[in-house]
Amino acid sequence: MSPFRLSCCLAPLTLALAACQPSPAPVADTTPTASELTAASSTTGQTDLNGLIARAGIRCDSSPASVNSTDCHAGNGYAIDLHPDCADDGFFAASLGPQAVPLAAQPGAEASGQLPGNQFVCIQATARRAQAPDYYYVQAMDPAQVPACAGDATCQAYRPAAGARCSLSQPQGCVSGWVPADTLEVFSNGIGAALPDDSPLQAADSAWQVRDTVRSGDGRFQLQILARPDDPQAPRSVRLQTVQDDGRVHELARNDRLVPCERCGGLAGDPYAYSRFDDDGLEIVIGGGSRQRWSSHTRWRRPTHGQQWMLEWVQREVVDTQTGQQRSQKLAASALGSPHLADFDPSTLPPAPLLP
């Protein structure tokens, strides 16, 4: 799995950064029922978003802020993306290895706490200067509280410490704060879902190697990013597939222009950032550059009744990592001819925004 796929007011993070120190756990099992999980999922809204903004020390120019806000910031010039849901559409990860991870009140700030090793977390905000994430705001979670983890072997490998059962509806007292993006193993929406070894796609495309596999939360769709190891300058191949009940896949669309080659990101490295499914569609994000970092974020609408996956919008940004100056551009699909995923060609887009 790859890091993936995915923004905002004010208040310093204090007690939330301390190690998880809840009240003594009751004897009774507090694992929520299915109906309680559904209720917790449905309550993720403006109140929860405002609480996240306050805890994470985020500033937003718009009021009220929403998960679609593009004017939210934190720390020293980091742009913020918000994804507060820790239920069905959550963005989940775990700290890498047994060692504790430094936890801070602001992205880029000095550590003031620790996230335990092998800790399952919900990622609620992303801080970046280009499109690739630099820091994540995380909250410790018990995977038993997460509907997507039901019966998933990957989730079962991660548990919070004894007495630290962090729930969807009562996160108080659970470890939370900003951690470096490279200290987490980020899961796809399908958590531990993977392409079967006997997949016909693997055999039919022996010249390609899979670099990333992301599944939708309901398991119906899968996106793969493939590369040609014999030609590192070749663009990656994007494959969108349906997943059958027996685990075999059927290709819906292929695009060999959307994701640049692994060496085409400049000093920033590999330009492929992440892909992410949600209930309504799919996001694919790339970025690169050096002092001036560029990014391109494409959004694809989930079809109904056998239609094709069509472009919703393209958002492109450039930011000066030293001055914080930035420019952005959002292009509606209607202005681009509403292309399908298989037909989209980034070279036909209008000029990208530039900085002096």
Tab-separated table of C-alpha atoms in Angstrom:
chain	number	residue	atom	x	y	z
A	1	MET	CA	0.000	0.000	0.000
A	2	SER	CA	1.130	3.482	-0.730
A	3	PRO	CA	0.667	6.816	0.819
A	4	PHE	CA	-1.704	7.675	-0.466
A	5	ARG	CA	-5.063	9.536	-0.909
A	6	LEU	CA	-6.423	13.219	0.469
A	7	SER	CA	-8.189	21.301	5.136
A	8	CYS	CA	-9.294	24.354	8.899
A	9	CYS	CA	-9.225	27.953	12.767
A	10	LEU	CA	-7.235	28.324	15.899
A	11	ALA	CA	-6.168	26.938	19.252
A	12	PRO	CA	-3.001	25.361	20.501
A	13	LEU	CA	-2.877	21.623	20.969
A	14	THR	CA	-2.175	20.857	24.615
A	15	LEU	CA	-3.549	17.897	26.543
A	16	ALA	CA	-4.352	15.994	23.332
A	17	LEU	CA	-0.616	15.661	22.684
A	18	ALA	CA	0.137	13.892	25.912
A	19	ALA	CA	0.275	10.123	26.005
A	20	CYS	CA	-3.127	8.509	26.120
A	21	GLN	CA	-4.205	8.725	29.761
A	22	PRO	CA	-7.914	7.917	29.958
A	23	SER	CA	-9.826	7.162	33.111
A	24	PRO	CA	-9.645	3.531	34.249
A	25	ALA	CA	-11.436	1.366	31.737
A	26	PRO	CA	-14.743	-0.107	32.877
A	27	VAL	CA	-15.037	-3.838	33.210
A	28	ALA	CA	-17.824	-4.020	30.631
A	29	ASP	CA	-16.840	-4.310	26.957
A	30	THR	CA	-17.182	-0.893	25.333
A	31	THR	CA	-16.915	-2.045	21.730
A	32	PRO	CA	-19.820	-0.317	19.944
A	33	THR	CA	-22.591	-2.194	18.222
A	34	ALA	CA	-23.202	-1.853	14.494
A	35	SER	CA	-25.995	0.642	15.157
A	36	GLU	CA	-23.691	2.722	17.370
A	37	LEU	CA	-21.033	2.776	14.645
A	38	THR	CA	-23.610	3.925	12.121
A	39	ALA	CA	-24.775	6.673	14.481
A	40	ALA	CA	-21.187	7.796	15.075
A	41	SER	CA	-20.599	7.952	11.341
A	42	SER	CA	-23.703	10.056	10.768
A	43	THR	CA	-22.686	12.634	13.378
A	44	THR	CA	-19.455	13.591	11.583
A	45	GLY	CA	-20.304	17.150	10.526
A	46	GLN	CA	-19.706	20.795	11.248
A	47	THR	CA	-19.431	20.399	15.037
A	48	ASP	CA	-16.782	17.676	14.725
A	49	LEU	CA	-14.985	19.701	12.067
A	50	ASN	CA	-14.831	22.775	14.293
A	51	GLY	CA	-13.455	20.658	17.127
A	52	LEU	CA	-10.759	19.227	14.860
A	53	ILE	CA	-9.799	22.719	13.652
A	54	ALA	CA	-9.411	23.908	17.237
A	55	ARG	CA	-7.439	20.856	18.441
A	56	ALA	CA	-5.063	20.872	15.467
A	57	GLY	CA	-4.268	24.601	15.563
A	58	ILE	CA	-5.543	25.180	12.027
A	59	ARG	CA	-6.442	28.596	10.579
A	60	CYS	CA	-9.102	29.039	7.896
A	61	ASP	CA	-9.921	32.228	6.020
A	62	SER	CA	-13.436	31.059	5.135
A	63	SER	CA	-16.224	30.928	7.699
A	64	PRO	CA	-17.682	28.489	8.302
A	65	ALA	CA	-14.951	26.096	7.170
A	66	SER	CA	-15.880	22.848	5.433
A	67	VAL	CA	-14.070	19.730	4.288
A	68	ASN	CA	-13.874	21.401	0.862
A	69	SER	CA	-12.170	24.554	2.167
A	70	THR	CA	-9.046	25.440	0.191
A	71	ASP	CA	-7.879	28.349	2.352
A	72	CYS	CA	-6.812	26.582	5.535
A	73	HIS	CA	-3.273	26.699	6.928
A	74	ALA	CA	-1.180	25.618	9.909
A	75	GLY	CA	2.380	25.884	11.097
A	76	ASN	CA	4.884	27.710	8.910
A	77	GLY	CA	3.082	27.985	5.581
A	78	TYR	CA	1.511	24.526	5.313
A	79	ALA	CA	-1.708	24.168	3.314
A	80	ILE	CA	-4.257	21.921	5.065
A	81	ASP	CA	-6.710	19.371	3.696
A	82	LEU	CA	-9.426	18.204	6.097
A	83	HIS	CA	-10.901	14.699	6.188
A	84	PRO	CA	-12.333	14.382	9.717
A	85	ASP	CA	-14.476	11.276	9.195
A	86	CYS	CA	-13.234	8.303	11.219
A	87	ALA	CA	-16.070	5.964	10.220
A	88	ASP	CA	-16.902	4.371	6.857
A	89	ASP	CA	-15.044	6.929	4.733
A	90	GLY	CA	-12.116	7.354	7.102
A	91	PHE	CA	-8.481	7.748	6.110
A	92	PHE	CA	-6.582	5.221	8.241
A	93	ALA	CA	-2.935	4.364	8.913
A	94	ALA	CA	-0.594	2.922	11.544
A	95	SER	CA	2.724	4.064	12.962
A	96	LEU	CA	5.600	2.153	11.389
A	97	GLY	CA	7.313	-0.409	13.612
A	98	PRO	CA	7.486	-0.735	17.401
A	99	GLN	CA	9.196	2.603	18.070
A	100	ALA	CA	7.218	5.647	19.229
A	101	VAL	CA	6.651	8.439	16.692
A	102	PRO	CA	7.236	12.143	17.571
A	103	LEU	CA	3.987	14.071	17.977
A	104	ALA	CA	3.723	17.875	17.659
A	105	ALA	CA	1.179	20.653	18.153
A	106	GLN	CA	1.831	22.085	14.674
A	107	PRO	CA	3.216	20.597	11.456
A	108	GLY	CA	6.963	21.124	11.472
A	109	ALA	CA	7.082	22.095	15.162
A	110	GLU	CA	9.251	20.517	17.846
A	111	ALA	CA	7.810	17.300	19.220
A	112	SER	CA	5.882	17.616	22.477
A	113	GLY	CA	4.535	14.081	22.766
A	114	GLN	CA	4.692	10.587	21.276
A	115	LEU	CA	2.468	8.299	19.242
A	116	PRO	CA	3.022	4.679	20.360
A	117	GLY	CA	4.578	2.230	17.911
A	118	ASN	CA	2.276	-0.039	15.897
A	119	GLN	CA	-0.631	2.277	16.714
A	120	PHE	CA	-3.704	2.280	14.464
A	121	VAL	CA	-4.816	5.868	13.730
A	122	CYS	CA	-7.385	7.888	11.833
A	123	ILE	CA	-5.792	10.636	9.700
A	124	GLN	CA	-7.998	13.720	10.054
A	125	ALA	CA	-5.914	16.379	8.287
A	126	THR	CA	-2.989	16.593	5.885
A	127	ALA	CA	-0.351	19.346	5.845
A	128	ARG	CA	1.614	19.959	2.671
A	129	ARG	CA	3.715	22.538	0.907
A	130	ALA	CA	3.414	20.773	-2.445
A	131	GLN	CA	0.817	18.087	-3.157
A	132	ALA	CA	2.644	15.245	-1.446
A	133	PRO	CA	1.828	15.181	2.287
A	134	ASP	CA	4.486	16.404	4.743
A	135	TYR	CA	2.553	15.866	8.000
A	136	TYR	CA	-0.639	14.160	9.125
A	137	TYR	CA	-2.888	15.091	12.030
A	138	VAL	CA	-3.829	11.768	13.583
A	139	GLN	CA	-6.029	10.392	16.340
A	140	ALA	CA	-5.325	7.006	17.901
A	141	MET	CA	-8.121	4.515	17.211
A	142	ASP	CA	-8.973	0.968	18.177
A	143	PRO	CA	-9.544	-0.811	14.832
A	144	ALA	CA	-12.455	-2.644	16.450
A	145	GLN	CA	-14.239	0.740	16.363
A	146	VAL	CA	-13.845	1.038	12.561
A	147	PRO	CA	-16.521	-0.551	10.330
A	148	ALA	CA	-14.065	-1.012	7.424
A	149	CYS	CA	-11.861	-3.169	9.681
A	150	ALA	CA	-14.472	-5.839	10.333
A	151	GLY	CA	-12.798	-9.159	9.530
A	152	ASP	CA	-9.707	-7.459	8.060
A	153	ALA	CA	-6.435	-9.176	8.981
A	154	THR	CA	-4.365	-6.002	8.536
A	155	CYS	CA	-6.441	-4.137	11.116
A	156	GLN	CA	-6.118	-6.945	13.632
A	157	ALA	CA	-2.333	-6.449	13.751
A	158	TYR	CA	-2.760	-3.040	15.388
A	159	ARG	CA	-4.275	-2.327	18.809
A	160	PRO	CA	-3.939	0.554	21.275
A	161	ALA	CA	-2.409	-0.126	24.685
A	162	ALA	CA	-4.519	-1.780	27.364
A	163	GLY	CA	-7.125	0.571	28.761
A	164	ALA	CA	-6.774	2.967	25.808
A	165	ARG	CA	-9.894	2.061	23.862
A	166	CYS	CA	-10.335	5.152	21.675
A	167	SER	CA	-13.830	5.376	20.240
A	168	LEU	CA	-15.501	7.188	17.368
A	169	SER	CA	-17.959	8.986	19.620
A	170	GLN	CA	-15.655	9.744	22.570
A	171	PRO	CA	-12.103	10.564	21.348
A	172	GLN	CA	-11.193	12.568	24.467
A	173	GLY	CA	-8.101	11.270	26.219
A	174	CYS	CA	-6.741	9.506	23.123
A	175	VAL	CA	-3.370	10.376	21.626
A	176	SER	CA	-3.639	12.948	18.828
A	177	GLY	CA	-1.376	15.441	17.058
A	178	TRP	CA	0.803	16.057	14.001
A	179	VAL	CA	3.288	13.392	12.867
A	180	PRO	CA	5.684	13.296	9.869
A	181	ALA	CA	4.040	11.623	6.887
A	182	ASP	CA	6.909	9.159	6.444
A	183	THR	CA	6.379	7.695	9.926
A	184	LEU	CA	3.027	6.147	8.960
A	185	GLU	CA	1.913	3.200	6.867
A	186	VAL	CA	-1.175	4.577	5.106
A	187	PHE	CA	-3.929	2.116	4.201
A	188	SER	CA	-6.206	2.160	1.183
A	189	ASN	CA	-9.961	2.536	1.644
A	190	GLY	CA	-10.152	-1.250	1.418
A	191	ILE	CA	-7.570	-1.449	4.286
A	192	GLY	CA	-5.841	-4.792	3.645
A	193	ALA	CA	-7.418	-5.568	0.262
A	194	ALA	CA	-4.883	-6.698	-2.326
A	195	LEU	CA	-4.841	-7.968	-5.891
A	196	PRO	CA	-4.842	-11.809	-5.993
A	197	ASP	CA	-1.562	-13.334	-7.185
A	198	ASP	CA	-3.376	-15.239	-9.951
A	199	SER	CA	-5.000	-12.092	-11.381
A	200	PRO	CA	-5.212	-12.226	-15.200
A	201	LEU	CA	-4.074	-8.586	-15.283
A	202	GLN	CA	-0.685	-9.506	-13.852
A	203	ALA	CA	-0.130	-12.209	-16.474
A	204	ALA	CA	-1.343	-10.067	-19.367
A	205	ASP	CA	0.966	-7.167	-18.487
A	206	SER	CA	4.220	-8.889	-17.585
A	207	ALA	CA	6.224	-5.844	-18.769
A	208	TRP	CA	4.607	-3.747	-16.018
A	209	GLN	CA	5.049	-3.847	-12.255
A	210	VAL	CA	2.379	-2.727	-9.783
A	211	ARG	CA	3.465	0.302	-7.733
A	212	ASP	CA	0.184	1.007	-5.930
A	213	THR	CA	-3.170	-0.733	-5.457
A	214	VAL	CA	-6.139	1.109	-3.915
A	215	ARG	CA	-9.641	-0.304	-3.458
A	216	SER	CA	-12.934	1.434	-2.818
A	217	GLY	CA	-14.472	1.009	0.620
A	218	ASP	CA	-17.194	-1.289	-0.715
A	219	GLY	CA	-14.616	-3.430	-2.543
A	220	ARG	CA	-16.289	-2.974	-5.939
A	221	PHE	CA	-13.561	-0.924	-7.622
A	222	GLN	CA	-9.792	-1.023	-7.688
A	223	LEU	CA	-7.171	1.368	-9.021
A	224	GLN	CA	-3.645	0.292	-9.888
A	225	ILE	CA	-0.593	2.366	-10.779
A	226	LEU	CA	1.922	0.372	-12.830
A	227	ALA	CA	5.448	1.183	-14.038
A	228	ARG	CA	7.817	-0.267	-16.620
A	229	PRO	CA	11.042	-1.261	-14.844
A	230	ASP	CA	12.837	-1.495	-18.203
A	231	ASP	CA	11.987	2.156	-19.029
A	232	PRO	CA	12.097	4.485	-15.984
A	233	GLN	CA	11.335	7.492	-18.230
A	234	ALA	CA	7.971	6.063	-19.346
A	235	PRO	CA	4.776	7.482	-17.797
A	236	ARG	CA	2.963	5.201	-15.379
A	237	SER	CA	-0.095	3.265	-16.440
A	238	VAL	CA	-3.329	3.939	-14.523
A	239	ARG	CA	-5.755	0.990	-14.517
A	240	LEU	CA	-9.291	1.258	-13.144
A	241	GLN	CA	-10.966	-2.096	-12.567
A	242	THR	CA	-14.032	-3.744	-11.127
A	243	VAL	CA	-13.484	-6.502	-8.561
A	244	GLN	CA	-15.644	-9.617	-8.778
A	245	ASP	CA	-16.828	-11.663	-5.808
A	246	ASP	CA	-14.100	-14.270	-6.428
A	247	GLY	CA	-11.409	-11.564	-6.325
A	248	ARG	CA	-10.720	-11.488	-10.051
A	249	VAL	CA	-10.666	-8.143	-11.826
A	250	HIS	CA	-12.075	-6.658	-15.013
A	251	GLU	CA	-10.484	-3.562	-16.522
A	252	LEU	CA	-12.777	-0.548	-17.002
A	253	ALA	CA	-10.319	2.101	-18.141
A	254	ARG	CA	-6.621	2.536	-18.839
A	255	ASN	CA	-4.703	5.817	-19.024
A	256	ASP	CA	-0.975	5.956	-19.813
A	257	ARG	CA	-0.687	9.761	-19.693
A	258	LEU	CA	-2.083	10.837	-16.327
A	259	VAL	CA	0.820	9.898	-13.984
A	260	PRO	CA	4.371	10.891	-15.047
A	261	CYS	CA	7.425	8.652	-14.797
A	262	GLU	CA	9.028	7.893	-11.436
A	263	ARG	CA	11.958	10.246	-12.189
A	264	CYS	CA	9.853	13.119	-13.514
A	265	GLY	CA	9.205	14.935	-10.241
A	266	GLY	CA	12.442	16.932	-10.052
A	267	LEU	CA	14.129	17.286	-6.660
A	268	ALA	CA	10.826	16.398	-4.972
A	269	GLY	CA	11.234	12.803	-6.189
A	270	ASP	CA	8.501	10.528	-7.490
A	271	PRO	CA	5.618	12.769	-8.669
A	272	TYR	CA	2.921	10.216	-7.816
A	273	ALA	CA	1.464	11.307	-4.460
A	274	TYR	CA	-1.633	9.175	-3.822
A	275	SER	CA	-5.010	7.940	-5.049
A	276	ARG	CA	-8.144	7.663	-2.937
A	277	PHE	CA	-11.712	6.419	-3.382
A	278	ASP	CA	-14.724	7.785	-1.500
A	279	ASP	CA	-18.466	7.233	-1.845
A	280	ASP	CA	-18.774	9.647	-4.771
A	281	GLY	CA	-15.642	9.130	-6.792
A	282	LEU	CA	-11.896	8.877	-7.105
A	283	GLU	CA	-9.004	11.310	-6.634
A	284	ILE	CA	-5.558	10.993	-8.236
A	285	VAL	CA	-2.826	13.399	-7.090
A	286	ILE	CA	0.633	14.107	-8.504
A	287	GLY	CA	3.234	16.778	-7.736
A	288	GLY	CA	6.902	17.725	-8.009
A	289	GLY	CA	9.437	20.512	-8.389
A	290	SER	CA	12.180	21.913	-6.168
A	291	ARG	CA	11.886	25.302	-4.457
A	292	GLN	CA	8.715	25.918	-6.433
A	293	ARG	CA	6.482	22.865	-5.952
A	294	TRP	CA	3.711	22.108	-8.409
A	295	SER	CA	0.736	19.800	-7.985
A	296	SER	CA	-2.174	18.476	-10.010
A	297	HIS	CA	-5.285	16.972	-8.417
A	298	THR	CA	-7.867	15.238	-10.662
A	299	ARG	CA	-11.305	14.222	-9.413
A	300	TRP	CA	-13.344	11.493	-11.170
A	301	ARG	CA	-17.076	10.959	-10.657
A	302	ARG	CA	-18.303	7.477	-9.752
A	303	PRO	CA	-20.717	6.304	-12.462
A	304	THR	CA	-24.212	4.892	-12.136
A	305	HIS	CA	-25.944	2.291	-14.313
A	306	GLY	CA	-22.858	1.190	-16.232
A	307	GLN	CA	-21.673	4.632	-17.311
A	308	GLN	CA	-17.989	5.526	-17.539
A	309	TRP	CA	-15.884	7.328	-14.938
A	310	MET	CA	-15.852	10.969	-16.010
A	311	LEU	CA	-13.742	13.934	-14.960
A	312	GLU	CA	-15.289	16.266	-12.377
A	313	TRP	CA	-12.521	18.845	-12.060
A	314	VAL	CA	-8.782	19.467	-12.143
A	315	GLN	CA	-7.052	21.607	-9.524
A	316	ARG	CA	-3.448	22.731	-10.045
A	317	GLU	CA	-1.218	24.669	-7.659
A	318	VAL	CA	2.283	26.068	-7.436
A	319	VAL	CA	3.878	27.191	-4.169
A	320	ASP	CA	7.236	28.751	-3.296
A	321	THR	CA	8.477	26.711	-0.338
A	322	GLN	CA	10.644	29.591	0.927
A	323	THR	CA	8.295	32.569	0.627
A	324	GLY	CA	4.962	30.754	0.927
A	325	GLN	CA	3.675	32.526	-2.202
A	326	GLN	CA	1.232	30.361	-4.126
A	327	ARG	CA	-1.202	30.313	-7.004
A	328	SER	CA	-3.941	27.854	-7.848
A	329	GLN	CA	-6.216	27.020	-10.743
A	330	LYS	CA	-9.396	24.940	-10.771
A	331	LEU	CA	-10.769	23.729	-14.093
A	332	ALA	CA	-14.319	22.377	-14.409
A	333	ALA	CA	-14.845	19.260	-16.497
A	334	SER	CA	-17.360	21.093	-18.710
A	335	ALA	CA	-14.612	23.487	-19.822
A	336	LEU	CA	-12.418	20.517	-20.782
A	337	GLY	CA	-14.976	18.544	-22.747
A	338	SER	CA	-15.916	16.250	-19.808
A	339	PRO	CA	-13.443	13.504	-20.758
A	340	HIS	CA	-13.593	9.923	-19.540
A	341	LEU	CA	-10.701	8.585	-17.485
A	342	ALA	CA	-9.365	6.612	-20.443
A	343	ASP	CA	-9.410	9.674	-22.727
A	344	PHE	CA	-7.949	12.310	-20.410
A	345	ASP	CA	-4.705	13.882	-21.672
A	346	PRO	CA	-2.995	16.374	-19.302
A	347	SER	CA	-1.042	17.884	-22.228
A	348	THR	CA	-4.294	19.383	-23.587
A	349	LEU	CA	-4.961	21.440	-20.434
A	350	PRO	CA	-4.522	25.235	-20.406
A	351	PRO	CA	-1.157	26.528	-19.095
A	352	ALA	CA	-0.624	25.824	-15.404
A	353	PRO	CA	-0.337	28.721	-12.922
A	354	LEU	CA	3.178	30.186	-12.543
A	355	LEU	CA	4.971	32.248	-9.925
A	356	PRO	CA	7.315	35.120	-10.809
